PDB file of C-alpha atoms in Angstrom:
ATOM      1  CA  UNK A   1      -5.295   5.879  18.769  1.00 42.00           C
ATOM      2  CA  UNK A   2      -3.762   7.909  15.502  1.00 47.00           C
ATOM      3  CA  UNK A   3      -5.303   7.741  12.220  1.00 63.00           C
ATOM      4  CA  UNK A   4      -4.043   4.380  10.115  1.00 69.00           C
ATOM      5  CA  UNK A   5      -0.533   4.338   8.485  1.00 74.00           C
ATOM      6  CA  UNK A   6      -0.576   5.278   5.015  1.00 82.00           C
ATOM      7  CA  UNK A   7       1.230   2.903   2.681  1.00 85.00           C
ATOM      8  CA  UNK A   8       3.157   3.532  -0.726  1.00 89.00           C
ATOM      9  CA  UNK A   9       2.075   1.971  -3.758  1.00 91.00           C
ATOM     10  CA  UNK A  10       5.681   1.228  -5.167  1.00 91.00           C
ATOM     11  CA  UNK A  11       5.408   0.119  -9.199  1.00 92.00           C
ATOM     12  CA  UNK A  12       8.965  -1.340  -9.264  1.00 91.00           C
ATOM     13  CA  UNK A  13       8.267  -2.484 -13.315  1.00 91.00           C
ATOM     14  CA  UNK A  14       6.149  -0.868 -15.921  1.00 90.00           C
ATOM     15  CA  UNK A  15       5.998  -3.888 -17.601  1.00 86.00           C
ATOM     16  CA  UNK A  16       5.120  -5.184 -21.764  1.00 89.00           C
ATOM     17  CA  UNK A  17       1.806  -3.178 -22.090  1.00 90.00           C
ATOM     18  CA  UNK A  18       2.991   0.250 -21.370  1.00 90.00           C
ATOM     19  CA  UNK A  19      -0.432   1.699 -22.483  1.00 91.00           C
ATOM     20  CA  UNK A  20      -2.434  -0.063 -20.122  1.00 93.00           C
ATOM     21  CA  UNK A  21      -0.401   1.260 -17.236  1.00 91.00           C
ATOM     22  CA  UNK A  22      -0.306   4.332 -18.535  1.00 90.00           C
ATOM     23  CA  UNK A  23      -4.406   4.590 -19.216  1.00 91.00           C
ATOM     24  CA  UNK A  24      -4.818   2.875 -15.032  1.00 91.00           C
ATOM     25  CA  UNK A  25      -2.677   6.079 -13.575  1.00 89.00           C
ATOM     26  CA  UNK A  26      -4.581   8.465 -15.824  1.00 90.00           C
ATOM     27  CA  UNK A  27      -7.680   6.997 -14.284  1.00 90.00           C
ATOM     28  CA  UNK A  28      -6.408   7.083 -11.123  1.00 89.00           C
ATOM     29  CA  UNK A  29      -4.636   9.650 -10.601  1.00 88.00           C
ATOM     30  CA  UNK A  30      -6.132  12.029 -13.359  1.00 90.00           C
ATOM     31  CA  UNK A  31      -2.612  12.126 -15.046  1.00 88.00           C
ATOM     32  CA  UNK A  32      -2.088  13.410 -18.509  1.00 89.00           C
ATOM     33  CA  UNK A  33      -0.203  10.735 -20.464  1.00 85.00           C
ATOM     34  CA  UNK A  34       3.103  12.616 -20.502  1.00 89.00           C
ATOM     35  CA  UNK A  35       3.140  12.896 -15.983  1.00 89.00           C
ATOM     36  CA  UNK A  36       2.057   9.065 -16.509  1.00 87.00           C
ATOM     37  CA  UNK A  37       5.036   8.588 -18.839  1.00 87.00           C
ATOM     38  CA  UNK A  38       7.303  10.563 -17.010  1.00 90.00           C
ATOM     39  CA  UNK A  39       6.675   8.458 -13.817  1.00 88.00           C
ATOM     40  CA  UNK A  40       7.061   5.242 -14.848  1.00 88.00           C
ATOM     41  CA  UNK A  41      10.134   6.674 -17.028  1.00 90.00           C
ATOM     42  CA  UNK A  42      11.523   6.974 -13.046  1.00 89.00           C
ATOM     43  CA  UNK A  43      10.223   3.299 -12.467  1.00 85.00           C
ATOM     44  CA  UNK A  44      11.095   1.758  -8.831  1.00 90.00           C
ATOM     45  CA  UNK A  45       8.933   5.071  -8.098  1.00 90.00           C
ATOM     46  CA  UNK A  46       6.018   5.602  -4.945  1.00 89.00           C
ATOM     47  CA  UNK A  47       2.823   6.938  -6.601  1.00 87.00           C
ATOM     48  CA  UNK A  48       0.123   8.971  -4.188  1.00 81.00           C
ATOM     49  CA  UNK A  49      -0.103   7.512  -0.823  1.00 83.00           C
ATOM     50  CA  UNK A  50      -3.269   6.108   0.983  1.00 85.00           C
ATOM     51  CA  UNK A  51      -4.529   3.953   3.383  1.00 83.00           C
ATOM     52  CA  UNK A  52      -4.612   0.387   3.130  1.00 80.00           C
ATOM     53  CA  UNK A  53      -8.245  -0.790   1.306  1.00 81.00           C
ATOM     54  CA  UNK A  54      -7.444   2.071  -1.392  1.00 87.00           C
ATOM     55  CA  UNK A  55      -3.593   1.198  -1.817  1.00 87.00           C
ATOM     56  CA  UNK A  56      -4.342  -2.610  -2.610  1.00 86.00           C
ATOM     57  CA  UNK A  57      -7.232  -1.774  -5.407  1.00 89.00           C
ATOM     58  CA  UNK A  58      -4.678   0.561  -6.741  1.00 90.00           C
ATOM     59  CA  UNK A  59      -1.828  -2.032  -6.986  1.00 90.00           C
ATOM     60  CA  UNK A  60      -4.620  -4.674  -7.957  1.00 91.00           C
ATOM     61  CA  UNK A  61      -5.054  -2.482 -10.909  1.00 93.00           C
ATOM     62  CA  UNK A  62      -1.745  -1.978 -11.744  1.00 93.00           C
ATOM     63  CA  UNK A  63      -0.755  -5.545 -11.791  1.00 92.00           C
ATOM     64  CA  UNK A  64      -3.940  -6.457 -13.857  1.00 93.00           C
ATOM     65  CA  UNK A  65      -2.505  -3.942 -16.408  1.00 93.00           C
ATOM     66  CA  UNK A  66       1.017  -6.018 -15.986  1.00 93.00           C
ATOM     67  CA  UNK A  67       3.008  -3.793 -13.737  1.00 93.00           C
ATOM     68  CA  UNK A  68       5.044  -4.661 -10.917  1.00 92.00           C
ATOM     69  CA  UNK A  69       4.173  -2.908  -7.874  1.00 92.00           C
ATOM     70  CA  UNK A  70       4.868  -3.411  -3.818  1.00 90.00           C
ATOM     71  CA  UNK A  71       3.431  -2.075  -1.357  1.00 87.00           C
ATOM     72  CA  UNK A  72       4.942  -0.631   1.939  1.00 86.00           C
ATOM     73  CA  UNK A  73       4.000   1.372   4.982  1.00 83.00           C
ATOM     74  CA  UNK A  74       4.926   4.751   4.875  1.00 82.00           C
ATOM     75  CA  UNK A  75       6.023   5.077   8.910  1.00 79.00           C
ATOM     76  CA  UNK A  76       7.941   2.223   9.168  1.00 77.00           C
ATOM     77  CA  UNK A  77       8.651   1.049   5.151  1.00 78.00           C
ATOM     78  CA  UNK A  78       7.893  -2.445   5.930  1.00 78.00           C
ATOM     79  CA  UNK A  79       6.009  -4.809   3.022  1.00 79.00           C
ATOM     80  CA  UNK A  80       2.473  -5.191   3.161  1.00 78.00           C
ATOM     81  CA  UNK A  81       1.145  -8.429   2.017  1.00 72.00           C
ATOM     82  CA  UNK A  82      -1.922  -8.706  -0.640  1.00 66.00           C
ATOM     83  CA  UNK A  83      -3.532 -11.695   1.388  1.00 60.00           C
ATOM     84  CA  UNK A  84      -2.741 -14.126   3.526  1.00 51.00           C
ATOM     85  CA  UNK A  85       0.124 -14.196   5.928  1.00 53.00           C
ATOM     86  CA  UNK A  86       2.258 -10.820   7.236  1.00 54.00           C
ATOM     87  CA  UNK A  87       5.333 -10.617   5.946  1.00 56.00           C
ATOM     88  CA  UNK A  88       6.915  -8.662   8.570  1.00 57.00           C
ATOM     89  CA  UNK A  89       5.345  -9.100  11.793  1.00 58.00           C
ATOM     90  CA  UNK A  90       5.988  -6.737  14.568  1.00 62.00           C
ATOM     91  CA  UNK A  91       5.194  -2.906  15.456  1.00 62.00           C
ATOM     92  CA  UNK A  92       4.761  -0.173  13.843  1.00 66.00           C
ATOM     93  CA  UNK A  93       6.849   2.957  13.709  1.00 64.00           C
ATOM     94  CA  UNK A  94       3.569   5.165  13.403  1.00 62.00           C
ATOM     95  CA  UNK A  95       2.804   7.217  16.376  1.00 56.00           C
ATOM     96  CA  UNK A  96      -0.124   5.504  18.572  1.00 60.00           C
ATOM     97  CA  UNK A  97      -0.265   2.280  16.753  1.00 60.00           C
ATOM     98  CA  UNK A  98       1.434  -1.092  18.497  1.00 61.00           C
ATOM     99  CA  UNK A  99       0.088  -3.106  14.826  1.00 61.00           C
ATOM    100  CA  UNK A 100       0.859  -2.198  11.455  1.00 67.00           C
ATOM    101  CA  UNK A 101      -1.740  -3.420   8.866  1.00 63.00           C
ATOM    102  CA  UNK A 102       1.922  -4.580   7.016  1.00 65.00           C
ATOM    103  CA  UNK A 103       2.064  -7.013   9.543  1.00 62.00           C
ATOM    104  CA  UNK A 104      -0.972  -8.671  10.460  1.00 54.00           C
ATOM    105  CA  UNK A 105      -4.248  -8.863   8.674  1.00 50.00           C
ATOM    106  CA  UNK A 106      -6.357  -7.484  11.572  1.00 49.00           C
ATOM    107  CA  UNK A 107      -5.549  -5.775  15.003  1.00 43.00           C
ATOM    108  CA  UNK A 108      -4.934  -7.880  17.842  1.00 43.00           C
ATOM    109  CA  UNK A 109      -7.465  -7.493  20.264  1.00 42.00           C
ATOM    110  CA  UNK A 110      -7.089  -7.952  23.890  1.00 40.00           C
ATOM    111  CA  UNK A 111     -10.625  -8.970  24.902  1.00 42.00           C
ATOM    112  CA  UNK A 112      -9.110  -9.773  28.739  1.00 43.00           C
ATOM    113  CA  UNK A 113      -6.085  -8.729  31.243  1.00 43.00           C
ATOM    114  CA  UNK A 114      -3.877 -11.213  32.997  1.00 47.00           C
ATOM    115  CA  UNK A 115      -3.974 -10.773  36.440  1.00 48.00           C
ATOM    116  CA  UNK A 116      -0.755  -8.852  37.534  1.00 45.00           C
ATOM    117  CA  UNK A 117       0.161 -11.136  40.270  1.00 46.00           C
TER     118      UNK A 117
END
């Protein structure tokens, strides 16, 4: 099996408190506050990819400072959902990998074969 797909934190809104998105990229990213302004000048825009875990505390922080941000999987583009239910079940397009964390919440496991008859 490949390493996991990496997914795109997508901030599609800067929203009313400019500043506070501005200060979570700096942190984040280690951005001055002109590249921070500059991207979200270019707002929908992808910031630094990563895997899953790291791209959802990212947009966590981003929406806590009031921007609006998606997530998607970089191989195949498809939504990932912040809890609960997939949003997009099916493959992915990722080389080696028959799940995509955008789809379901955990691998499905085949614990037993069906006999071929």
């Amino acid at each position: 099996m490949s390493e996991e797909p990496q997914f795109d934190v997508v901030v599609t809104r800067v929203g009313e408190d400019r500043m506070a998105v501005y200060r979570v990229l700096r942190v984040r990213f280690r951005l001055s506050i002109w590249s921070a302004k500059l991207l979200m000048d270019a707002a929908p825009v992808a910031v630094e990819p990563s895997f899953l875990s790291d791209a959802r505390r990212t947009a966590a922080r981003l929406r806590g400072a009031g921007a609006g941000v998606e997530l998607t999987c970089r191989p195949c583009g498809r939504a990932a959902p912040d809890e609960g239910e997939p949003l997009d079940p099916g493959p992915c397009a990722a080389a080696g990998w028959d799940w995509c964390p955008a789809s379901t919440a955990e691998p499905q496991v085949l614990w037993w074969y069906p006999d071929s008859e």
